[in-house]
mmCIF file of C-alpha atoms in Angstrom:
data_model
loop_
_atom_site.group_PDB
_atom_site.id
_atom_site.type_symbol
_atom_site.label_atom_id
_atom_site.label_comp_id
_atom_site.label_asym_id
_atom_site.label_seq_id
_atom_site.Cartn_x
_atom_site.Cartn_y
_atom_site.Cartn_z
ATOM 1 C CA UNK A 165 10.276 -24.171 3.317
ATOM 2 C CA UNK A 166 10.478 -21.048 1.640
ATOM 3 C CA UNK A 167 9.170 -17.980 3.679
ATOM 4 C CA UNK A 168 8.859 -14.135 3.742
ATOM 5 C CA UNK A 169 11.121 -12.259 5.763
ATOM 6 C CA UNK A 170 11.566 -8.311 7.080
ATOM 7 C CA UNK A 171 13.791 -6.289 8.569
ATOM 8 C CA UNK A 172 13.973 -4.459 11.029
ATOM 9 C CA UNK A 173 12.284 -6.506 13.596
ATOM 10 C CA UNK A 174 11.449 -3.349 15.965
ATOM 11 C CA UNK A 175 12.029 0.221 14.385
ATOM 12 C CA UNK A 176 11.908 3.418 17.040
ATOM 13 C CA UNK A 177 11.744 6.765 15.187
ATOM 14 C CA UNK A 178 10.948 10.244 16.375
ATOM 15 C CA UNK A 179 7.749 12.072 14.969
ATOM 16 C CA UNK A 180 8.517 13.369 11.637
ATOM 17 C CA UNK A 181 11.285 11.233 10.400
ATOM 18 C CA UNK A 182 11.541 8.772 7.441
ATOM 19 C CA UNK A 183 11.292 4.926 7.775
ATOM 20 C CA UNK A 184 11.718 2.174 5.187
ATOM 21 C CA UNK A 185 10.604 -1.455 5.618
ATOM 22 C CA UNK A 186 12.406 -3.851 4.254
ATOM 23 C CA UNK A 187 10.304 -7.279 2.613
ATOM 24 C CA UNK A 188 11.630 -10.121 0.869
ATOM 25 C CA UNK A 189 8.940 -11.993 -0.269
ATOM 26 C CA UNK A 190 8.879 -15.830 -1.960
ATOM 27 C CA UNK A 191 11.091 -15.886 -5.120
ATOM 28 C CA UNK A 192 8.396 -17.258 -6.899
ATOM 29 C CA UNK A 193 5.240 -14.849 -6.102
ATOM 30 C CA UNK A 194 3.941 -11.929 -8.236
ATOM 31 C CA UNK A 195 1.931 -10.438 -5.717
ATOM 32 C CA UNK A 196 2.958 -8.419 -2.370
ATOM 33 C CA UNK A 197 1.015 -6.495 -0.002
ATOM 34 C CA UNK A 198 1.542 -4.828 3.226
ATOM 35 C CA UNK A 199 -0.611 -4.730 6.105
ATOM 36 C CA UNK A 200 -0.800 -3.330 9.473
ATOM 37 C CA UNK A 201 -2.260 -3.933 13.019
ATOM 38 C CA UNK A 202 -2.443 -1.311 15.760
ATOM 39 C CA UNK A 203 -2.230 -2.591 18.982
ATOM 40 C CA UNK A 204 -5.815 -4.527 19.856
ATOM 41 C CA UNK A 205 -7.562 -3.813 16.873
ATOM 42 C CA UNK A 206 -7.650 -5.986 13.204
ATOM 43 C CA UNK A 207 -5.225 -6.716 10.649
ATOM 44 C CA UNK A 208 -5.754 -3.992 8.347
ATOM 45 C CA UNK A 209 -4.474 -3.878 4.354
ATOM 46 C CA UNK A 210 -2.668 -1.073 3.278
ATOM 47 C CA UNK A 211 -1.577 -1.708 -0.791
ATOM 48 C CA UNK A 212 -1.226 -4.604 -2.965
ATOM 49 C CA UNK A 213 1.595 -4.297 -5.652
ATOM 50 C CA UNK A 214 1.585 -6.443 -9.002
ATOM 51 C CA UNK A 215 4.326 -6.140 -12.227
ATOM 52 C CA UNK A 216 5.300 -3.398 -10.640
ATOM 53 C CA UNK A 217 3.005 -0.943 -9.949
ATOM 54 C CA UNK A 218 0.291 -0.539 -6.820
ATOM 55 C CA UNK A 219 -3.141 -2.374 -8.136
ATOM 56 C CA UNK A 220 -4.942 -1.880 -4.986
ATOM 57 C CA UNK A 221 -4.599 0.692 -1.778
ATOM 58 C CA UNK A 222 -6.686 1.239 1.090
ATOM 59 C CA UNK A 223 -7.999 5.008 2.166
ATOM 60 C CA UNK A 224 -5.408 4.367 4.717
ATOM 61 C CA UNK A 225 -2.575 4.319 2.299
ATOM 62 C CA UNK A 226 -2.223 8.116 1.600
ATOM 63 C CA UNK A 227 0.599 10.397 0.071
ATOM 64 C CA UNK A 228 3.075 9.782 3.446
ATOM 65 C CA UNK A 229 3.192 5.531 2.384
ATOM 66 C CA UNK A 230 4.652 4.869 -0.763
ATOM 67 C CA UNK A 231 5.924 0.780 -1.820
ATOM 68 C CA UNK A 232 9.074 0.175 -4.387
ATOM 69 C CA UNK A 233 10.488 -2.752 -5.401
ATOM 70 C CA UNK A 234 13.986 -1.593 -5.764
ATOM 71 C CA UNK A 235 15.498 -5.086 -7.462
ATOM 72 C CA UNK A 236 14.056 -8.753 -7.733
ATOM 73 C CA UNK A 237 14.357 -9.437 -4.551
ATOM 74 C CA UNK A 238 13.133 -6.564 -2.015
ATOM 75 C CA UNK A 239 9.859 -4.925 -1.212
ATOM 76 C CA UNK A 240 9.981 -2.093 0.671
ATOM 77 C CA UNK A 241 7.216 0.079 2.562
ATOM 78 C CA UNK A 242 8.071 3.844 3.003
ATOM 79 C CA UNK A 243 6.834 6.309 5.215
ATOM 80 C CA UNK A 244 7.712 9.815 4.374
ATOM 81 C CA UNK A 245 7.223 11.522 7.778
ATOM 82 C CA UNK A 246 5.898 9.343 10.667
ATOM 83 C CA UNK A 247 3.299 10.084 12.589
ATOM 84 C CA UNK A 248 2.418 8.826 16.117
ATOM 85 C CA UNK A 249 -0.902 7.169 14.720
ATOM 86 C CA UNK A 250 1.485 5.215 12.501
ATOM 87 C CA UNK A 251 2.593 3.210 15.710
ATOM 88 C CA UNK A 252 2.069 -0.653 14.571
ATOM 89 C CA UNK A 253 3.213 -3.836 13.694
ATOM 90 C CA UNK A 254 3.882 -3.938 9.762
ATOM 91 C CA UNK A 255 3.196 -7.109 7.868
ATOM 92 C CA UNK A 256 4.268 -7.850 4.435
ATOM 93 C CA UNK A 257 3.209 -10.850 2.507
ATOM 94 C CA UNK A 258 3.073 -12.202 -1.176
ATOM 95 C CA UNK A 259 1.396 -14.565 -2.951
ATOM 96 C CA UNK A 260 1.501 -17.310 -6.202
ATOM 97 C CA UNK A 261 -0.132 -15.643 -9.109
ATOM 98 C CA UNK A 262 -2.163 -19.109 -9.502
ATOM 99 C CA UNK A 263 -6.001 -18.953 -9.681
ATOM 100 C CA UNK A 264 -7.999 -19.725 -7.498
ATOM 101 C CA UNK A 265 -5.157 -20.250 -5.026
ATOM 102 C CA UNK A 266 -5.330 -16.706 -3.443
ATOM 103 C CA UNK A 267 -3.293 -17.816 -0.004
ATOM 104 C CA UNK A 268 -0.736 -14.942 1.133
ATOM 105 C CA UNK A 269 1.697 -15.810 3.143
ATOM 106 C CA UNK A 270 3.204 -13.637 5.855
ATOM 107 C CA UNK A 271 6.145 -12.165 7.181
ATOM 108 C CA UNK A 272 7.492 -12.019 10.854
ATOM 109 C CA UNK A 273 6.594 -8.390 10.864
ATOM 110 C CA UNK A 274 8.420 -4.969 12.056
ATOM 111 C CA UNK A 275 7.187 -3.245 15.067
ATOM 112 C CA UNK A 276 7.019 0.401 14.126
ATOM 113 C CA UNK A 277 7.460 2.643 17.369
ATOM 114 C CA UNK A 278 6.864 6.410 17.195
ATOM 115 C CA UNK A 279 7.941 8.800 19.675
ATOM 116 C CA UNK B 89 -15.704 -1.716 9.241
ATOM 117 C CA UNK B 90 -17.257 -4.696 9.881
ATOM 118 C CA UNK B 91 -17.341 -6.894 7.208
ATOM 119 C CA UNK B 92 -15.803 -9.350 8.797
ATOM 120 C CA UNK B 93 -16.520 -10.472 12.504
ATOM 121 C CA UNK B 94 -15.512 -12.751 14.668
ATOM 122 C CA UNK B 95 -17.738 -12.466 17.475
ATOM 123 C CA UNK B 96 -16.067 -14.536 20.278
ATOM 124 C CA UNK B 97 -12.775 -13.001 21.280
ATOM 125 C CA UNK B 98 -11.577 -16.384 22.831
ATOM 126 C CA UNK B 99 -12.334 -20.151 23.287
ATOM 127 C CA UNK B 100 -11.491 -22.798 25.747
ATOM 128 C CA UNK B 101 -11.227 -26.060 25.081
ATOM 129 C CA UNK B 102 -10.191 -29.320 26.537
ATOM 130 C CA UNK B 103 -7.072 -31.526 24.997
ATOM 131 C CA UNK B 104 -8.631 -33.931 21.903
ATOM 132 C CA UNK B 105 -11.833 -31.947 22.494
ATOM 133 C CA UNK B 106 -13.544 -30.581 18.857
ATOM 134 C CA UNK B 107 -13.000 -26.557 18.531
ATOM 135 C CA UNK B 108 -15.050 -24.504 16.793
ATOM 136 C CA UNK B 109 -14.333 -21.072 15.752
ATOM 137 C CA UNK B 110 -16.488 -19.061 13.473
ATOM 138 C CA UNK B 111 -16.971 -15.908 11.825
ATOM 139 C CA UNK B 112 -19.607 -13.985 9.816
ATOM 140 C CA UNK B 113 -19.340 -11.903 7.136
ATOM 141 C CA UNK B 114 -21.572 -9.075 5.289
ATOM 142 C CA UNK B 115 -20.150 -8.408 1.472
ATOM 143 C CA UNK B 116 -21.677 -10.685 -0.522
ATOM 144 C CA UNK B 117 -18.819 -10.220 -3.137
ATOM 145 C CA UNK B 118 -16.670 -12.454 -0.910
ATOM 146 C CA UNK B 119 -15.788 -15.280 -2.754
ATOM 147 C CA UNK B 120 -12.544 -16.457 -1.233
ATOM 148 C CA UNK B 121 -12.387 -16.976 2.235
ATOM 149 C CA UNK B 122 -9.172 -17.909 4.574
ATOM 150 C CA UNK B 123 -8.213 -18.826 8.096
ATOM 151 C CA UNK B 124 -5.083 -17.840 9.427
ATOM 152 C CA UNK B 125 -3.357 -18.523 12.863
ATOM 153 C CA UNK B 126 -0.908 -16.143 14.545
ATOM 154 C CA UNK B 127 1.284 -16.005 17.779
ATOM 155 C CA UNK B 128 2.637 -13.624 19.651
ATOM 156 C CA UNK B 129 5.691 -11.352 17.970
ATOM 157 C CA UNK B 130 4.539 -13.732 14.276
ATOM 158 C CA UNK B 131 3.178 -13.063 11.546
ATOM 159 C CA UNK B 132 -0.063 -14.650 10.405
ATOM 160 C CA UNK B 133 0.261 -18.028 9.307
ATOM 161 C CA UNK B 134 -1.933 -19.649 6.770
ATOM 162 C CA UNK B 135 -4.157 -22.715 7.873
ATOM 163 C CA UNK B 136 -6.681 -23.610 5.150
ATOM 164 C CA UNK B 137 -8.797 -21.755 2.835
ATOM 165 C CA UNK B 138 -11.635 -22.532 0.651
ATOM 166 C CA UNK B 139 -14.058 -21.044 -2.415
ATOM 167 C CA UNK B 140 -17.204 -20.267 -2.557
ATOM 168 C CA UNK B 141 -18.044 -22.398 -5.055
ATOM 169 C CA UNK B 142 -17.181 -25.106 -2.234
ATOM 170 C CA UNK B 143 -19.357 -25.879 1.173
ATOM 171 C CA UNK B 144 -16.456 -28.100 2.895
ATOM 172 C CA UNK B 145 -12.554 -28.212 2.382
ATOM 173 C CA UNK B 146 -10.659 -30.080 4.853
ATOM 174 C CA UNK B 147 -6.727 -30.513 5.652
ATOM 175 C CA UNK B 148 -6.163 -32.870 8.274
ATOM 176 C CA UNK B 149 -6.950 -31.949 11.675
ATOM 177 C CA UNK B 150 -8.487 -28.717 10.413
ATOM 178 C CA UNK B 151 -11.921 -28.551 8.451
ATOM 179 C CA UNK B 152 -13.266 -25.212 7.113
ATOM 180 C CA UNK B 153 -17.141 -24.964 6.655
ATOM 181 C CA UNK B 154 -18.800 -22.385 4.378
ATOM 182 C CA UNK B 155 -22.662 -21.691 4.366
ATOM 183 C CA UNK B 156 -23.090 -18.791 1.931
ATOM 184 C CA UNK B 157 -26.650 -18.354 2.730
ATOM 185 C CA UNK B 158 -26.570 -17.461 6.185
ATOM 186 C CA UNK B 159 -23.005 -15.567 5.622
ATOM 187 C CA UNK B 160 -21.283 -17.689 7.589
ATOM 188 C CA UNK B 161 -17.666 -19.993 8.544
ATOM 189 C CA UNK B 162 -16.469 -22.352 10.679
ATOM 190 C CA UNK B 163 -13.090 -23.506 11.652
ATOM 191 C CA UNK B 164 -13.171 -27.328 13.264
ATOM 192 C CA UNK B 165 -9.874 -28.323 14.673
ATOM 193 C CA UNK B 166 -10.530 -32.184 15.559
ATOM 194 C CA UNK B 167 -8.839 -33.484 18.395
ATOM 195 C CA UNK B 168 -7.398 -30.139 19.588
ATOM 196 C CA UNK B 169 -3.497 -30.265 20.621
ATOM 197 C CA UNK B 170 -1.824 -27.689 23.275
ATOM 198 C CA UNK B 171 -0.034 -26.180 20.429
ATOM 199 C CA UNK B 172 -3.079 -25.287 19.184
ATOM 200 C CA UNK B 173 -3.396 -22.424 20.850
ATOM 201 C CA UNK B 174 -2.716 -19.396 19.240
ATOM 202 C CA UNK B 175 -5.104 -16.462 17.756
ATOM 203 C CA UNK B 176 -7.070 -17.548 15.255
ATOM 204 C CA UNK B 177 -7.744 -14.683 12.358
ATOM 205 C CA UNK B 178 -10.611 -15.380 9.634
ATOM 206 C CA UNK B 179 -10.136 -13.060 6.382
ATOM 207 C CA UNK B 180 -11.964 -12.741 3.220
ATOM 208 C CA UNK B 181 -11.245 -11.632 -0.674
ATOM 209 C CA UNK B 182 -13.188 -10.809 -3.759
ATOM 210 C CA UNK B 183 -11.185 -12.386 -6.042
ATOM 211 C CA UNK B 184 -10.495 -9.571 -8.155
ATOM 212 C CA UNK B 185 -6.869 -8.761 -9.247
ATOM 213 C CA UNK B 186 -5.015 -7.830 -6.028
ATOM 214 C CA UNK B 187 -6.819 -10.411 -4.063
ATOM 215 C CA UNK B 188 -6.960 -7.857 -0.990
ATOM 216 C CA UNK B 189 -7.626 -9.402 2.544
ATOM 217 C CA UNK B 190 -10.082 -8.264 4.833
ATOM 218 C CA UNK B 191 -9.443 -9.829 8.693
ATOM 219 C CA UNK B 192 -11.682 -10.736 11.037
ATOM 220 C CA UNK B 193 -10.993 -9.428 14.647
ATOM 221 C CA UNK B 194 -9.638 -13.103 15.297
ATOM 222 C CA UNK B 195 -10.490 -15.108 18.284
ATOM 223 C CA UNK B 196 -7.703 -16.445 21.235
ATOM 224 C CA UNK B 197 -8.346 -20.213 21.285
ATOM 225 C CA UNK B 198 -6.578 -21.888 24.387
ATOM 226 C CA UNK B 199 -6.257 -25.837 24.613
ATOM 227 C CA UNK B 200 -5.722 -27.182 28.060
ATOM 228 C CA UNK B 201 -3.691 -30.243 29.177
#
């Protein structure tokens, strides 16, 4: 059964620095997201990216975040200079463009660790 | 944020016992509602969904109930298994374009032996 996948699993980085997260979602879906959950609190969306360019983003999703999709394959989360707050477990997903079947389906995620 | 609330954090329930998990929600744009079950060091994994334009939509062991007047879902798993257990997320979309998610706090649902 097809299934989105990420790398890194766990990502440490120091304050400051520059991380990418790496997303391959279905071959077949149009539409990818990220999301991210902070230890003991929700499952919270960050952007939602369509025929190549953002169509939603949350107040969350500022100037640091930025999403590419480099070639048909990857989708990739960057954040320009980490902060601690940005501590979390990253989830990318994608979905069908079919209506009404809006299911996303959801990567393993990457544990983002800030020191 | 609370547009989305799952107000039990966890549920115990006996082996081939009914569960019930529910969740409110406040936007009235909702339209699209989802239930999603997750363990630990996984991603969310998607259990059964339904419209608003629908009351009931079952998949085998799992039936989702929506009443749109009170604001309100359900999540029947009938007979609960061990494996069940997991965390149990509710989320809900508008059904515009990007088809954004908005989770629940989810609720721990543990199925004894």
């Amino acid at each position: 059964e097809p299934e989105v996948t990420q790398t890194p699993s766990h990502q440490v980085t120091q304050m400051g620095q520059e991380v990418i997260l790496r997303c391959v979602p279905i071959s077949n879906h149009l539409y990818f997201y990220w999301y991210r959950q902070i230890l003991g609190q929700k499952v919270e969306f960050l952007v939602s990216f369509y025929n190549n360019e953002i169509s939603e983003k949350s107040e969350i999703f500022d100037d640091q975040f930025s999403v590419e999709r480099p070639d048909g394959s990857n989708f990739t989360l960057k954040i320009r200079s980490t902060k601690l707050e940005d501590s979390a477990m990253y989830f990318c997903a994608s979905r069908l463009n079919r209506v009404p079947l809006y299911e996303q389906y959801f990567g393993p995620g990457t544990r983002l660790t800030v020191t | 944020d609370q547009q989305v609330k799952q107000n039990s954090p966890s549920l115990s329930v006996q082996e081939g016992r009914i569960s019930i998990l529910n969740c409110d929600y406040t936007n009235s744009m909702f339209d699209y509602f989802l239930w999603y079950k997750k363990y630990p060091a996984e991603g969310p994994t998607f259990l059964i969904s339904i419209s608003s334009i629908k009351d009931k939509n079952e998949d085998g062991r799992f039936t989702v109930f929506l009443n749109k007047s009170a604001k309100h879902l359900s999540l029947h798993i009938v007979p609960s298994q061990p494996g069940d257990s997991a965390v149990y997320f509710c989320a809900a979309s508008e059904g515009n374009a990007g088809n954004m998610l908005t989770f629940g706090g989810g609720t721990r649902l543990m199925v004894k032996p």
